[in-house]
Short mmCIF file of C-alpha atoms and ligand atoms in Angstrom, two decimals:
data_model
loop_
_atom_site.label_atom_id
_atom_site.label_comp_id
_atom_site.label_asym_id
_atom_site.label_seq_id
_atom_site.Cartn_x
_atom_site.Cartn_y
_atom_site.Cartn_z
CA MET A 120 -96.72 -124.10 -136.37
CA SER A 121 -93.03 -124.78 -136.52
CA ASP A 122 -92.68 -123.99 -133.32
CA VAL A 123 -95.25 -124.50 -130.52
CA TYR A 124 -94.20 -124.37 -127.18
CA ALA A 125 -95.52 -126.58 -124.48
CA GLU A 126 -98.50 -124.86 -123.08
CA PRO A 127 -99.45 -125.27 -119.14
CA THR A 128 -102.55 -127.61 -118.87
CA THR A 129 -103.94 -125.62 -116.10
CA GLY A 130 -104.25 -122.87 -117.53
CA ALA A 131 -102.84 -119.69 -115.43
CA ASP A 132 -103.44 -120.83 -112.30
CA PRO A 133 -100.91 -119.43 -110.02
CA THR A 134 -100.85 -122.25 -107.18
CA ASP A 135 -99.67 -124.67 -110.64
CA HIS A 136 -96.22 -125.42 -108.96
CA ALA A 137 -95.29 -126.74 -112.39
CA THR A 138 -92.31 -128.11 -113.25
CA LEU A 139 -90.49 -125.97 -115.69
CA ALA A 140 -88.72 -129.30 -117.08
CA ARG A 141 -91.95 -128.90 -119.54
CA TYR A 142 -91.37 -125.83 -120.85
CA THR A 143 -87.80 -126.15 -121.66
CA THR A 144 -86.52 -127.99 -125.09
CA LEU A 145 -83.84 -129.22 -122.54
CA ARG A 146 -86.74 -131.49 -120.47
CA LEU A 147 -84.75 -130.23 -117.50
CA GLY A 148 -85.67 -128.07 -114.28
CA GLY A 149 -87.56 -128.43 -111.20
CA PRO A 150 -90.91 -126.32 -109.72
CA ALA A 151 -91.73 -122.95 -110.46
CA GLY A 152 -92.64 -120.91 -107.11
CA ARG A 153 -95.39 -119.53 -109.60
CA LEU A 154 -96.57 -119.75 -112.58
CA GLU A 155 -97.90 -116.81 -114.93
CA ILE A 156 -98.63 -116.62 -118.35
CA ALA A 157 -98.88 -113.33 -119.93
CA THR A 158 -100.34 -113.54 -123.73
CA SER A 159 -99.48 -109.47 -124.50
CA ALA A 160 -97.28 -106.64 -124.03
CA ASP A 161 -99.64 -104.00 -121.00
CA GLU A 162 -100.11 -108.21 -119.11
CA ILE A 163 -96.41 -108.99 -119.40
CA VAL A 164 -95.96 -105.73 -117.78
CA ARG A 165 -98.15 -106.53 -115.29
CA GLN A 166 -97.44 -109.74 -113.98
CA VAL A 167 -93.35 -108.41 -113.60
CA ARG A 168 -94.46 -105.68 -111.69
CA GLU A 169 -97.00 -107.95 -109.16
CA ALA A 170 -94.06 -110.42 -108.55
CA GLU A 171 -92.41 -107.16 -107.54
CA ALA A 172 -94.97 -106.30 -105.12
CA ARG A 173 -95.19 -110.09 -104.40
CA GLU A 174 -90.96 -109.08 -103.32
CA GLN A 175 -90.34 -112.11 -105.60
CA ALA A 176 -87.77 -112.68 -107.51
CA VAL A 177 -88.65 -112.79 -111.48
CA LEU A 178 -87.65 -115.29 -114.63
CA LEU A 179 -88.54 -114.95 -118.06
CA LEU A 180 -89.11 -117.71 -120.21
CA ALA A 181 -90.81 -118.20 -123.87
CA GLY A 182 -89.13 -120.58 -125.74
CA GLY A 183 -87.22 -122.43 -122.97
CA SER A 184 -84.40 -123.06 -125.58
CA ASN A 185 -81.59 -121.35 -124.69
CA VAL A 186 -81.66 -121.61 -120.96
CA VAL A 187 -80.57 -124.46 -118.27
CA ILE A 188 -82.59 -124.30 -115.06
CA GLY A 189 -81.65 -126.36 -111.60
CA ASP A 190 -83.42 -129.13 -110.54
CA GLN A 191 -83.98 -126.95 -107.49
CA GLY A 192 -86.18 -124.76 -110.48
CA PHE A 193 -87.25 -121.31 -109.19
CA PRO A 194 -88.93 -120.39 -106.32
CA GLY A 195 -90.32 -117.02 -107.47
CA THR A 196 -92.53 -115.96 -110.51
CA VAL A 197 -92.05 -117.15 -113.48
CA VAL A 198 -94.00 -115.58 -116.29
CA LEU A 199 -94.46 -117.45 -119.33
CA ILE A 200 -94.23 -115.27 -122.42
CA ARG A 201 -96.84 -115.80 -124.95
CA SER A 202 -98.00 -112.32 -126.05
CA ARG A 203 -98.28 -113.04 -130.27
CA GLY A 204 -98.18 -111.14 -133.59
CA PHE A 205 -96.83 -108.28 -135.83
CA ARG A 206 -97.66 -105.67 -138.09
CA VAL A 207 -95.73 -103.09 -140.38
CA VAL A 208 -95.33 -100.26 -139.01
CA ALA A 209 -92.85 -98.03 -141.39
CA GLU A 210 -92.09 -98.87 -145.10
CA ASP A 211 -90.60 -97.32 -148.09
CA ALA A 212 -89.91 -98.62 -151.68
CA ASP A 213 -87.42 -100.19 -150.52
CA THR A 214 -87.72 -101.71 -146.87
CA VAL A 215 -90.55 -102.65 -144.54
CA THR A 216 -90.07 -102.23 -140.58
CA VAL A 217 -92.28 -104.94 -138.86
CA ARG A 218 -92.85 -104.39 -135.11
CA VAL A 219 -92.79 -108.56 -133.18
CA GLU A 220 -94.62 -109.30 -130.33
CA ALA A 221 -91.81 -111.20 -127.63
CA GLY A 222 -93.22 -114.16 -127.74
CA GLU A 223 -93.93 -114.85 -131.34
CA PRO A 224 -92.64 -117.82 -132.71
CA TRP A 225 -89.39 -117.01 -134.10
CA ASP A 226 -89.65 -119.77 -137.10
CA ASP A 227 -92.67 -118.88 -137.89
CA LEU A 228 -92.34 -115.15 -138.40
CA VAL A 229 -89.03 -116.08 -140.37
CA ALA A 230 -91.70 -118.42 -142.91
CA ALA A 231 -93.92 -115.12 -143.09
CA THR A 232 -91.22 -113.04 -143.61
CA VAL A 233 -89.61 -115.20 -146.69
CA GLU A 234 -93.38 -115.45 -148.10
CA ARG A 235 -93.90 -112.38 -147.91
CA GLY A 236 -90.52 -111.54 -149.54
CA TRP A 237 -88.74 -109.53 -147.09
CA SER A 238 -85.19 -110.13 -147.23
CA GLY A 239 -82.62 -110.41 -144.41
CA LEU A 240 -83.97 -113.35 -141.53
CA GLU A 241 -83.81 -116.26 -144.28
CA CYS A 242 -80.17 -117.77 -142.61
CA LEU A 243 -81.86 -117.38 -138.78
CA SER A 244 -84.89 -120.73 -140.38
CA GLY A 245 -85.22 -123.22 -138.35
CA ILE A 246 -83.78 -121.78 -134.82
CA PRO A 247 -86.50 -122.24 -132.22
CA GLY A 248 -87.64 -120.02 -129.53
CA SER A 249 -89.28 -116.77 -129.46
CA ALA A 250 -88.71 -113.22 -131.34
CA GLY A 251 -88.21 -111.71 -128.32
CA ALA A 252 -85.66 -113.83 -127.07
CA THR A 253 -83.55 -113.30 -130.25
CA PRO A 254 -81.90 -109.85 -129.21
CA ILE A 255 -81.07 -111.57 -125.94
CA GLN A 256 -78.17 -113.23 -127.34
CA ASN A 257 -78.00 -112.23 -130.85
CA VAL A 258 -79.27 -115.17 -132.51
CA GLY A 259 -77.18 -115.29 -135.34
CA ALA A 260 -76.37 -118.80 -137.62
CA TYR A 261 -75.06 -119.20 -141.25
CA GLY A 262 -73.65 -115.94 -141.58
CA GLN A 263 -76.86 -113.63 -140.33
CA GLU A 264 -77.68 -111.76 -137.06
CA VAL A 265 -80.51 -110.04 -136.17
CA SER A 266 -78.48 -107.34 -134.72
CA GLU A 267 -78.28 -106.68 -138.46
CA THR A 268 -81.52 -106.03 -139.31
CA ILE A 269 -82.64 -105.01 -135.54
CA VAL A 270 -83.57 -101.00 -135.90
CA ALA A 271 -85.24 -101.21 -131.83
CA VAL A 272 -86.22 -103.38 -129.16
CA GLU A 273 -88.78 -101.80 -126.57
CA ALA A 274 -88.45 -103.33 -123.02
CA TYR A 275 -90.18 -102.60 -119.69
CA ASP A 276 -87.22 -101.37 -117.40
CA ARG A 277 -87.33 -102.69 -114.05
CA THR A 278 -84.78 -100.39 -112.52
CA HIS A 279 -86.73 -97.21 -113.76
CA ARG A 280 -90.16 -98.99 -114.36
CA THR A 281 -90.76 -97.40 -117.28
CA VAL A 282 -91.48 -98.90 -121.06
CA VAL A 283 -88.34 -97.34 -123.34
CA ARG A 284 -87.24 -98.25 -127.06
CA ILE A 285 -83.99 -98.95 -126.88
CA PRO A 286 -82.57 -98.73 -130.92
CA ALA A 287 -80.29 -100.91 -131.60
CA ALA A 288 -77.19 -98.91 -131.35
CA ASP A 289 -77.76 -99.05 -127.89
CA CYS A 290 -78.31 -102.64 -127.39
CA GLY A 291 -75.03 -103.47 -127.17
CA PHE A 292 -74.59 -106.42 -129.22
CA ALA A 293 -72.05 -108.84 -130.08
CA TYR A 294 -71.29 -112.01 -130.78
CA ARG A 295 -73.96 -114.13 -128.38
CA GLY A 296 -74.84 -111.36 -126.53
CA SER A 297 -76.12 -107.70 -125.66
CA ILE A 298 -77.30 -105.36 -122.58
CA PHE A 299 -80.10 -108.45 -122.04
CA LYS A 300 -78.13 -111.17 -122.02
CA TYR A 301 -78.03 -111.92 -117.97
CA SER A 302 -79.69 -108.35 -116.95
CA ASP A 303 -82.79 -109.08 -114.62
CA ARG A 304 -83.39 -105.10 -115.69
CA TRP A 305 -84.72 -105.36 -119.31
CA VAL A 306 -87.98 -107.13 -120.43
CA VAL A 307 -88.35 -107.09 -124.02
CA LEU A 308 -92.06 -106.63 -125.38
CA SER A 309 -91.64 -106.05 -129.02
CA VAL A 310 -88.97 -105.80 -131.81
CA ASP A 311 -88.08 -103.85 -134.64
CA PHE A 312 -86.85 -105.85 -138.31
CA ARG A 313 -86.12 -103.61 -140.71
CA LEU A 314 -86.27 -106.05 -143.83
CA THR A 315 -85.00 -105.14 -147.52
CA ARG A 316 -88.15 -106.07 -150.30
CA SER A 317 -86.55 -108.48 -152.42
CA PRO A 318 -87.08 -112.39 -153.48
CA LEU A 319 -82.92 -112.67 -153.17
CA SER A 320 -82.10 -113.30 -150.14
CA GLY A 321 -78.75 -111.31 -148.58
CA PRO A 322 -75.61 -112.54 -150.12
CA VAL A 323 -74.88 -115.94 -148.76
CA ARG A 324 -72.11 -115.60 -146.46
CA TYR A 325 -71.29 -119.30 -144.88
CA ALA A 326 -69.04 -121.74 -147.35
CA GLU A 327 -71.26 -124.67 -146.27
CA LEU A 328 -74.79 -123.46 -147.05
CA ALA A 329 -73.25 -121.89 -150.20
CA ARG A 330 -72.35 -125.36 -151.53
CA ALA A 331 -75.35 -126.71 -150.18
CA LEU A 332 -76.88 -123.90 -152.54
CA GLY A 333 -74.68 -124.66 -155.53
CA VAL A 334 -73.61 -121.08 -155.89
CA GLU A 335 -70.65 -119.23 -154.13
CA VAL A 336 -70.16 -117.14 -151.02
CA GLY A 337 -71.45 -114.10 -151.86
CA ASP A 338 -73.94 -115.11 -154.54
CA ARG A 339 -77.76 -114.16 -153.47
CA VAL A 340 -80.02 -117.48 -154.47
CA PRO A 341 -83.98 -116.84 -153.56
CA LEU A 342 -85.52 -116.50 -150.62
CA ALA A 343 -87.42 -119.67 -150.22
CA ASP A 344 -84.18 -121.54 -151.50
CA ALA A 345 -81.74 -120.15 -149.19
CA ARG A 346 -84.66 -121.02 -145.98
CA ALA A 347 -85.22 -124.74 -147.38
CA THR A 348 -81.26 -125.10 -147.73
CA VAL A 349 -80.64 -124.17 -144.16
CA ARG A 350 -83.40 -125.64 -142.85
CA ARG A 351 -82.28 -128.60 -143.94
CA LEU A 352 -78.51 -128.46 -143.05
CA ARG A 353 -79.82 -127.68 -139.48
CA ALA A 354 -82.00 -130.82 -139.49
CA GLY A 355 -78.71 -132.93 -140.45
CA LYS A 356 -76.96 -131.73 -137.25
CA GLY A 357 -80.07 -131.55 -134.90
CA MET A 358 -80.38 -128.69 -134.64
CA VAL A 359 -84.39 -128.20 -135.35
CA LEU A 360 -86.66 -128.92 -132.90
CA ASP A 361 -88.07 -132.45 -133.27
CA ALA A 362 -90.19 -134.04 -130.57
CA GLN A 363 -89.49 -137.42 -132.46
CA ASP A 364 -85.58 -136.78 -132.41
CA PRO A 365 -83.59 -136.83 -129.06
CA ASP A 366 -80.65 -135.38 -130.32
CA THR A 367 -82.33 -132.26 -130.69
CA TRP A 368 -83.57 -132.32 -127.56
CA SER A 369 -80.97 -129.38 -126.09
CA VAL A 370 -80.33 -125.69 -126.49
CA GLY A 371 -78.63 -126.33 -129.42
CA SER A 372 -75.08 -125.30 -129.19
CA PHE A 373 -73.73 -125.51 -125.42
CA PHE A 374 -70.62 -123.48 -125.81
CA THR A 375 -69.59 -120.19 -128.02
CA ASN A 376 -66.32 -120.81 -129.82
CA PRO A 377 -63.62 -119.06 -127.89
CA VAL A 378 -62.32 -115.50 -129.45
CA LEU A 379 -59.20 -115.12 -128.87
CA GLU A 380 -56.08 -112.77 -128.40
CA ARG A 381 -53.28 -113.57 -131.31
CA GLU A 382 -50.86 -114.17 -128.00
CA ALA A 383 -53.23 -116.96 -126.47
CA TYR A 384 -54.49 -118.05 -129.97
CA GLU A 385 -50.57 -118.94 -131.42
CA GLN A 386 -49.76 -121.16 -127.83
CA PHE A 387 -53.57 -122.87 -128.56
CA ARG A 388 -51.91 -123.50 -132.37
CA GLU A 389 -48.46 -125.28 -130.61
CA ARG A 390 -50.27 -127.48 -128.52
CA ALA A 391 -52.67 -128.10 -131.59
CA ALA A 392 -49.63 -128.77 -133.70
CA ASP A 393 -50.29 -132.38 -134.11
CA LEU A 394 -53.35 -131.89 -135.46
CA GLY A 395 -53.34 -129.90 -138.67
CA GLU A 396 -54.24 -126.71 -139.26
CA PRO A 397 -57.48 -125.73 -136.22
CA PRO A 398 -60.44 -124.07 -137.84
CA SER A 399 -60.46 -120.14 -136.87
CA TRP A 400 -62.07 -116.93 -138.23
CA PRO A 401 -60.10 -114.03 -137.44
CA CYS A 402 -62.01 -111.28 -135.37
CA PRO A 403 -61.97 -107.41 -135.01
CA GLY A 404 -59.28 -106.42 -132.48
CA ASP A 405 -56.63 -108.56 -133.16
CA THR A 406 -58.77 -111.58 -132.18
CA VAL A 407 -59.17 -115.07 -133.00
CA LYS A 408 -62.58 -117.33 -133.23
CA VAL A 409 -61.55 -120.97 -133.21
CA SER A 410 -64.63 -123.90 -133.42
CA ALA A 411 -65.68 -124.66 -129.76
CA ALA A 412 -66.84 -128.05 -131.81
CA TRP A 413 -63.65 -129.19 -132.92
CA LEU A 414 -62.15 -128.62 -129.64
CA ILE A 415 -64.51 -130.60 -128.20
CA ASP A 416 -64.39 -133.21 -130.44
CA LYS A 417 -60.42 -133.24 -130.53
CA ALA A 418 -60.30 -133.18 -127.12
CA GLY A 419 -61.83 -136.83 -127.03
CA PHE A 420 -65.31 -136.17 -126.84
CA GLY A 421 -67.09 -137.27 -129.78
CA LYS A 422 -70.40 -137.61 -130.98
CA GLY A 423 -72.96 -139.64 -128.48
CA TYR A 424 -70.18 -139.24 -125.64
CA ALA A 425 -72.19 -140.42 -122.70
CA GLY A 426 -72.43 -138.67 -119.28
CA PRO A 427 -74.64 -140.17 -116.10
CA GLU A 428 -78.13 -140.55 -116.65
CA GLY A 429 -78.32 -140.92 -119.96
CA VAL A 430 -77.17 -137.43 -121.27
CA ALA A 431 -74.83 -137.22 -123.88
CA ILE A 432 -73.35 -135.45 -127.27
CA SER A 433 -75.96 -135.47 -129.60
CA THR A 434 -74.69 -137.73 -132.50
CA LYS A 435 -74.95 -135.33 -135.04
CA HIS A 436 -73.37 -132.38 -133.39
CA THR A 437 -70.68 -131.87 -131.23
CA LEU A 438 -71.60 -128.57 -129.59
CA ALA A 439 -75.04 -130.07 -128.17
CA LEU A 440 -75.96 -131.64 -124.98
CA THR A 441 -78.94 -133.64 -124.46
CA ASN A 442 -80.86 -135.01 -122.38
CA ARG A 443 -81.67 -138.13 -124.64
CA THR A 444 -83.83 -140.13 -122.23
CA GLY A 445 -85.99 -136.65 -121.06
CA THR A 446 -85.29 -138.39 -117.63
CA ALA A 447 -81.69 -137.20 -116.47
CA SER A 448 -81.49 -133.86 -113.76
CA THR A 449 -80.28 -131.19 -114.56
CA ALA A 450 -77.11 -131.80 -111.97
CA ALA A 451 -76.11 -135.07 -114.71
CA LEU A 452 -75.92 -132.30 -117.50
CA VAL A 453 -73.48 -129.66 -116.35
CA ALA A 454 -71.75 -132.59 -115.31
CA LEU A 455 -71.23 -133.21 -118.57
CA ALA A 456 -70.62 -130.00 -119.34
CA ARG A 457 -67.94 -129.72 -116.73
CA GLU A 458 -66.16 -132.91 -117.66
CA ILE A 459 -65.83 -131.42 -121.76
CA ARG A 460 -64.71 -127.97 -120.23
CA ASP A 461 -62.04 -129.40 -118.16
CA GLY A 462 -60.70 -131.79 -120.51
CA VAL A 463 -60.33 -129.41 -123.02
CA LYS A 464 -58.48 -126.58 -121.29
CA ALA A 465 -56.07 -129.40 -119.90
CA ARG A 466 -55.91 -130.70 -123.46
CA PHE A 467 -55.58 -127.25 -125.34
CA GLY A 468 -55.22 -124.47 -122.25
CA VAL A 469 -58.62 -122.87 -124.07
CA PRO A 470 -61.54 -122.04 -121.58
CA LEU A 471 -65.06 -122.94 -122.89
CA HIS A 472 -68.05 -120.31 -121.85
CA PRO A 473 -71.38 -121.48 -121.63
CA GLU A 474 -73.80 -120.09 -124.83
CA PRO A 475 -76.98 -120.55 -123.01
CA VAL A 476 -78.79 -118.69 -119.94
CA LEU A 477 -78.16 -121.05 -116.61
CA ILE A 478 -80.39 -120.36 -113.36
CA ASN A 479 -80.11 -121.95 -110.33
CA CYS A 480 -76.83 -123.94 -111.55
CA THR A 481 -73.94 -123.50 -112.61
CA ILE A 482 -70.87 -125.29 -114.64
C1 LIG B 1214 -81.93 -127.42 -131.34
C2 LIG B 1214 -81.61 -125.73 -131.25
C3 LIG B 1214 -81.41 -124.88 -132.32
C4 LIG B 1214 -80.81 -123.82 -131.47
N1 LIG B 1214 -79.96 -122.85 -132.12
C5 LIG B 1214 -79.20 -121.90 -132.53
C6 LIG B 1214 -78.15 -120.75 -133.40
O1 LIG B 1214 -78.60 -121.51 -134.80
N2 LIG B 1214 -78.37 -119.56 -133.29
C7 LIG B 1214 -78.91 -119.47 -131.88
O2 LIG B 1214 -78.42 -117.84 -131.34
N3 LIG B 1214 -78.90 -119.99 -130.88
C8 LIG B 1214 -79.32 -121.14 -131.25
N4 LIG B 1214 -80.43 -122.22 -129.90
C9 LIG B 1214 -80.72 -121.69 -128.95
C10 LIG B 1214 -81.82 -120.57 -128.80
O3 LIG B 1214 -83.40 -121.17 -130.25
C11 LIG B 1214 -81.77 -119.20 -129.09
O4 LIG B 1214 -81.53 -118.61 -128.23
C12 LIG B 1214 -83.50 -118.16 -128.93
O5 LIG B 1214 -84.14 -116.94 -129.25
C13 LIG B 1214 -84.26 -119.05 -127.64
O6 LIG B 1214 -85.33 -118.20 -127.51
P1 LIG B 1214 -86.53 -118.87 -126.44
O7 LIG B 1214 -87.81 -118.28 -126.67
O8 LIG B 1214 -86.52 -120.26 -126.38
O9 LIG B 1214 -85.84 -118.01 -124.95
P2 LIG B 1214 -85.35 -118.87 -123.47
O10 LIG B 1214 -84.91 -120.29 -123.32
O11 LIG B 1214 -86.78 -118.58 -123.16
O12 LIG B 1214 -84.89 -117.53 -122.86
C14 LIG B 1214 -83.60 -117.50 -122.85
C15 LIG B 1214 -82.96 -116.41 -121.89
O13 LIG B 1214 -83.73 -114.63 -122.44
C16 LIG B 1214 -84.85 -114.26 -121.60
N5 LIG B 1214 -85.65 -114.05 -122.01
C17 LIG B 1214 -86.61 -114.62 -123.24
N6 LIG B 1214 -87.53 -114.07 -122.86
C18 LIG B 1214 -87.37 -112.73 -122.83
C19 LIG B 1214 -87.96 -111.79 -123.00
N7 LIG B 1214 -89.29 -110.99 -123.81
N8 LIG B 1214 -88.02 -110.18 -122.11
C20 LIG B 1214 -86.26 -110.16 -121.46
N9 LIG B 1214 -85.83 -111.71 -121.28
C21 LIG B 1214 -86.04 -112.51 -122.42
C22 LIG B 1214 -84.92 -115.72 -120.43
O14 LIG B 1214 -85.30 -115.38 -119.61
C23 LIG B 1214 -83.40 -116.37 -120.03
O15 LIG B 1214 -82.61 -115.71 -119.97
C24 LIG B 1214 -80.82 -123.00 -130.63
C25 LIG B 1214 -81.42 -124.37 -129.81
C26 LIG B 1214 -82.17 -124.97 -129.60
C27 LIG B 1214 -83.06 -126.14 -128.20
#
């Protein structure tokens, strides 16, 4: 299995005040008030309801690859989502719709779809974490986003205490966002993806990927080639989890790429005039996306830049903040994040926003 979650050694012991650092890819986070493991959708709902009956706050944690948890931990109930599996729930001559349990490891799912000749997820190869967390921030990479293939999300609605099916159109998908991000209301139980029966990938949209594949942007390639090349490119940037490589002990990108109004973009370009043309991408509504990695690097925070207690920018990617020794505190990591954010703002006037969900900590 490509991406195995850490499992508690003590089993589902409600008195286990396990340190949450064990369950996060940053290896950071203090103790849980109570730790529960849920291995099916029904168990997830039951654990959430029981925590509510105890009047405890609930934290859903799956792969722990997109959270920064404070040193004081989480005093309520942490539900570890470990439901597994997927099945075909609809199909026709051209497509298959697969229903995936929330806890299914994402990259295992991608591998299975590529193997079966189902196109639509191949460029999202190598991303850690669970399938159920992918709608939360509309996971994306190399020109693909899950919002393109998700048709519906099954979720427990904590407000109305009922299980609902939310069509993709109502999920509020945006760049690294959805109605689910920073909301306590929804517990994702399963996700339906509609994939295309095809031995070939969708048109390759990302120039770096096209170059690595030796094709033009817009060409299609065998699914397995797309997957292998994406994984190779990601590994070169420390973006595939590797227990032996501290450059991967991160949450991936720590900051989102800022999307600027036209006027703010022109002001930024003036401030960056001495540095040549900054990389940018036009976005809807006359807005422009700029590269957070470029901003950070040009503001003086290069690869390997170190903060307190051994936290540092990855030596392979400017956007990843790492707990390289595995011994730092969350306070040290957020101090580095703050220094970078403030440095970029001072140099370019552009605000950076964190991509991961911050729990009991702030930058
Ligand atoms: C090396 C590395 C590379 C990465 N590359 C990318 C990338 O290319 N693109 C990208 O988009 N992301 C990337 N990420 C971020 C991360 O892998 C994804 O966001 C992933 O989907 C998070 O899944 P998870 O199961 O680890 O979520 P967790 O970290 O466990 O949880 C993240 C958030 O989702 C909530 N959550 C989790 N499961 C559920 C559920 N079932 N219902 C409701 N809420 C839930 C949690 O409460 C938390 O708020 C990367 C991370 C790492 C470490």
